[in-house]
Short mmCIF file of C-alpha atoms in Angstrom, two decimals:
data_model
loop_
_atom_site.label_atom_id
_atom_site.label_comp_id
_atom_site.label_asym_id
_atom_site.label_seq_id
_atom_site.Cartn_x
_atom_site.Cartn_y
_atom_site.Cartn_z
CA UNK A 942 13.23 9.16 16.88
CA UNK A 943 12.42 12.65 18.02
CA UNK A 944 13.66 13.07 21.58
CA UNK A 945 16.41 14.81 23.52
CA UNK A 946 19.92 13.40 23.16
CA UNK A 947 20.04 11.84 26.63
CA UNK A 948 16.72 10.02 26.14
CA UNK A 949 17.88 8.83 22.72
CA UNK A 950 21.06 7.47 24.30
CA UNK A 951 19.15 5.53 26.98
CA UNK A 952 16.71 4.27 24.37
CA UNK A 953 19.67 2.96 22.35
CA UNK A 954 21.10 1.29 25.47
CA UNK A 955 17.78 -0.49 26.05
CA UNK A 956 17.57 -1.61 22.43
CA UNK A 957 21.09 -3.05 22.61
CA UNK A 958 20.65 -4.69 26.01
CA UNK A 959 17.04 -5.87 25.94
CA UNK A 960 16.05 -6.33 22.31
CA UNK A 961 19.32 -7.16 20.57
CA UNK A 962 21.65 -8.71 23.16
CA UNK A 963 24.92 -9.94 21.68
CA UNK A 964 24.42 -8.18 18.34
CA UNK A 965 27.25 -5.77 19.01
CA UNK A 966 29.65 -8.14 20.79
CA UNK A 967 33.17 -8.69 19.46
CA UNK A 968 32.34 -11.97 17.71
CA UNK A 969 28.82 -10.99 16.61
CA UNK A 970 27.61 -14.37 17.89
CA UNK A 971 23.96 -13.34 18.14
CA UNK A 972 23.92 -11.97 14.59
CA UNK A 973 25.46 -15.20 13.30
CA UNK A 974 22.88 -17.29 15.17
CA UNK A 975 20.06 -15.10 13.91
CA UNK A 976 21.46 -15.45 10.39
CA UNK A 977 21.13 -19.22 10.61
CA UNK A 978 17.63 -18.96 12.05
CA UNK A 979 16.69 -16.45 9.36
CA UNK A 980 17.97 -18.74 6.60
CA UNK A 981 15.85 -21.59 7.99
CA UNK A 982 12.82 -19.29 8.07
CA UNK A 983 13.53 -18.20 4.51
CA UNK A 984 13.53 -21.83 3.39
CA UNK A 985 9.91 -22.05 4.57
CA UNK A 986 8.74 -18.58 3.57
CA UNK A 987 10.38 -18.41 0.13
CA UNK A 988 11.96 -21.68 -1.05
CA UNK A 989 12.92 -20.12 -4.38
CA UNK A 990 14.89 -17.27 -2.77
CA UNK A 991 16.47 -19.69 -0.27
CA UNK A 992 17.58 -22.07 -3.01
CA UNK A 993 18.99 -19.21 -5.10
CA UNK A 994 21.01 -17.78 -2.19
CA UNK A 995 22.31 -21.23 -1.30
CA UNK A 996 23.36 -21.93 -4.90
CA UNK A 997 25.12 -18.57 -5.11
CA UNK A 998 26.83 -19.34 -1.77
CA UNK A 999 25.57 -16.10 -0.29
CA UNK A 1000 25.68 -16.43 3.47
CA UNK A 1001 22.85 -14.61 5.30
CA UNK A 1002 25.38 -12.53 7.25
CA UNK A 1003 26.39 -10.83 3.97
CA UNK A 1004 23.04 -9.09 3.52
CA UNK A 1005 21.14 -9.29 6.81
CA UNK A 1006 23.78 -7.90 9.18
CA UNK A 1007 23.12 -4.29 8.25
CA UNK A 1008 19.36 -4.88 8.23
CA UNK A 1009 19.30 -6.45 11.68
CA UNK A 1010 21.96 -4.38 13.44
CA UNK A 1011 20.52 -1.07 12.21
CA UNK A 1012 16.89 -2.26 12.38
CA UNK A 1013 16.58 -1.23 8.71
CA UNK A 1014 17.54 2.43 9.38
CA UNK A 1015 20.17 2.33 6.59
CA UNK A 1016 17.97 0.38 4.18
CA UNK A 1017 14.47 1.83 4.21
CA UNK A 1018 13.14 5.40 3.89
CA UNK A 1019 12.66 7.19 7.21
CA UNK A 1020 8.84 6.92 7.20
CA UNK A 1021 9.10 3.15 6.72
CA UNK A 1022 11.82 2.89 9.37
CA UNK A 1023 9.58 4.59 11.91
CA UNK A 1024 6.72 2.19 11.16
CA UNK A 1025 9.04 -0.81 11.42
CA UNK A 1026 10.42 0.50 14.71
CA UNK A 1027 6.89 1.00 16.06
CA UNK A 1028 6.15 -2.66 15.35
CA UNK A 1029 9.57 -3.66 16.71
CA UNK A 1030 8.97 -1.89 20.04
CA UNK A 1031 5.49 -3.42 20.32
CA UNK A 1032 6.25 -6.99 19.25
CA UNK A 1033 10.00 -7.42 19.66
CA UNK A 1034 12.78 -8.77 17.51
CA UNK A 1035 10.51 -11.07 15.51
CA UNK A 1036 9.51 -8.00 13.49
CA UNK A 1037 13.06 -7.75 12.16
CA UNK A 1038 12.78 -11.32 10.88
CA UNK A 1039 9.38 -10.63 9.34
CA UNK A 1040 10.53 -7.49 7.54
CA UNK A 1041 13.63 -9.28 6.22
CA UNK A 1042 11.48 -12.16 4.95
CA UNK A 1043 9.16 -9.73 3.17
CA UNK A 1044 12.12 -7.95 1.56
CA UNK A 1045 13.65 -11.19 0.31
CA UNK A 1046 10.36 -12.64 -0.87
CA UNK A 1047 9.63 -9.55 -2.94
CA UNK A 1048 13.20 -9.13 -4.17
CA UNK A 1049 14.19 -12.72 -5.01
CA UNK A 1050 10.99 -14.71 -4.62
CA UNK A 1051 10.00 -15.21 -8.26
CA UNK A 1052 11.57 -16.79 -11.32
CA UNK A 1053 11.34 -13.49 -13.24
CA UNK A 1054 13.29 -11.62 -10.57
CA UNK A 1055 15.95 -14.32 -10.37
CA UNK A 1056 16.64 -14.20 -14.12
CA UNK A 1057 18.54 -10.95 -13.64
CA UNK A 1058 20.59 -12.45 -10.76
CA UNK A 1059 22.85 -14.94 -12.49
CA UNK A 1060 25.82 -14.44 -10.16
CA UNK A 1061 26.70 -13.42 -6.64
CA UNK A 1062 27.39 -9.81 -7.63
CA UNK A 1063 24.02 -9.39 -9.38
CA UNK A 1064 22.19 -10.95 -6.45
CA UNK A 1065 23.90 -8.69 -3.93
CA UNK A 1066 23.13 -5.66 -6.11
CA UNK A 1067 19.49 -6.71 -6.20
CA UNK A 1068 19.47 -6.91 -2.39
CA UNK A 1069 21.08 -3.46 -2.13
CA UNK A 1070 18.52 -1.96 -4.53
CA UNK A 1071 15.25 -3.23 -3.13
CA UNK A 1072 12.03 -2.83 -5.16
CA UNK A 1073 10.24 0.49 -4.63
CA UNK A 1074 7.17 -1.40 -3.46
CA UNK A 1075 9.17 -2.68 -0.47
CA UNK A 1076 10.12 0.86 0.48
CA UNK A 1077 6.53 1.95 1.05
CA UNK A 1078 5.50 1.98 4.68
CA UNK A 1079 1.90 0.87 4.11
CA UNK A 1080 3.04 -2.06 2.00
CA UNK A 1081 5.51 -3.18 4.67
CA UNK A 1082 3.00 -2.90 7.50
CA UNK A 1083 0.45 -4.88 5.50
CA UNK A 1084 2.93 -7.58 4.51
CA UNK A 1085 4.65 -7.87 7.88
CA UNK A 1086 1.40 -7.95 9.84
CA UNK A 1087 -0.79 -11.04 9.70
CA UNK A 1088 0.59 -12.52 6.47
CA UNK A 1089 3.73 -14.16 7.83
CA UNK A 1090 2.54 -15.40 11.21
CA UNK A 1091 4.93 -16.10 14.05
CA UNK A 1092 8.19 -17.99 13.96
CA UNK A 1093 6.35 -21.07 15.20
CA UNK A 1094 3.76 -20.83 12.43
CA UNK A 1095 6.54 -20.55 9.88
CA UNK A 1096 8.27 -23.67 11.16
CA UNK A 1097 5.15 -25.76 11.74
CA UNK A 1098 4.23 -27.82 14.78
CA UNK A 1099 7.76 -28.95 15.69
CA UNK A 1100 10.31 -26.15 15.27
CA UNK A 1101 14.03 -26.95 15.25
CA UNK A 1102 15.66 -26.67 18.63
CA UNK A 1103 17.59 -23.48 17.81
CA UNK A 1104 14.43 -21.66 16.69
CA UNK A 1105 12.53 -22.87 19.74
CA UNK A 1106 15.37 -21.79 22.02
CA UNK A 1107 15.57 -18.42 20.32
CA UNK A 1108 11.81 -17.89 20.46
CA UNK A 1109 11.64 -18.87 24.12
CA UNK A 1110 14.54 -16.68 25.26
CA UNK A 1111 14.15 -13.61 23.09
CA UNK A 1112 10.56 -13.46 21.95
CA UNK A 1113 8.73 -14.86 24.93
CA UNK A 1114 6.48 -16.95 22.65
#
């Protein structure tokens, strides 16, 4: 973000208060809730990746906390971060979920990719070293856009109560 320090500060305050409430609280309750919602979304978007993470006993909070709390600023190249943030400011927190789903689908979503992830360590290394394709801004924008749909589309006609509650309160959908 290219702006004076004071504007950057107030922008950060708005992100924390309006877009990501509870993410930075002492107990990280909102991040934990979003981790559960994300894992349920992953089950629908990429059953293979979901099953692998569950078998390896890798809790979503282990890999998605940095992604969500930093809005991918520590994960993606700067050009991609700016594109993700543009979408985030236009559409809200659901973009964070969409980007995370794209990253997991393309990192752990095929049998070939899972062959190199026999244990927890290998899987976490794979998630730390995302495929180069996922780092490209145009690829992310294309994949995040219309391909994944909304949270409601992902869950089908009757979403679980936690996802509905989350969508109603935070996304306004």
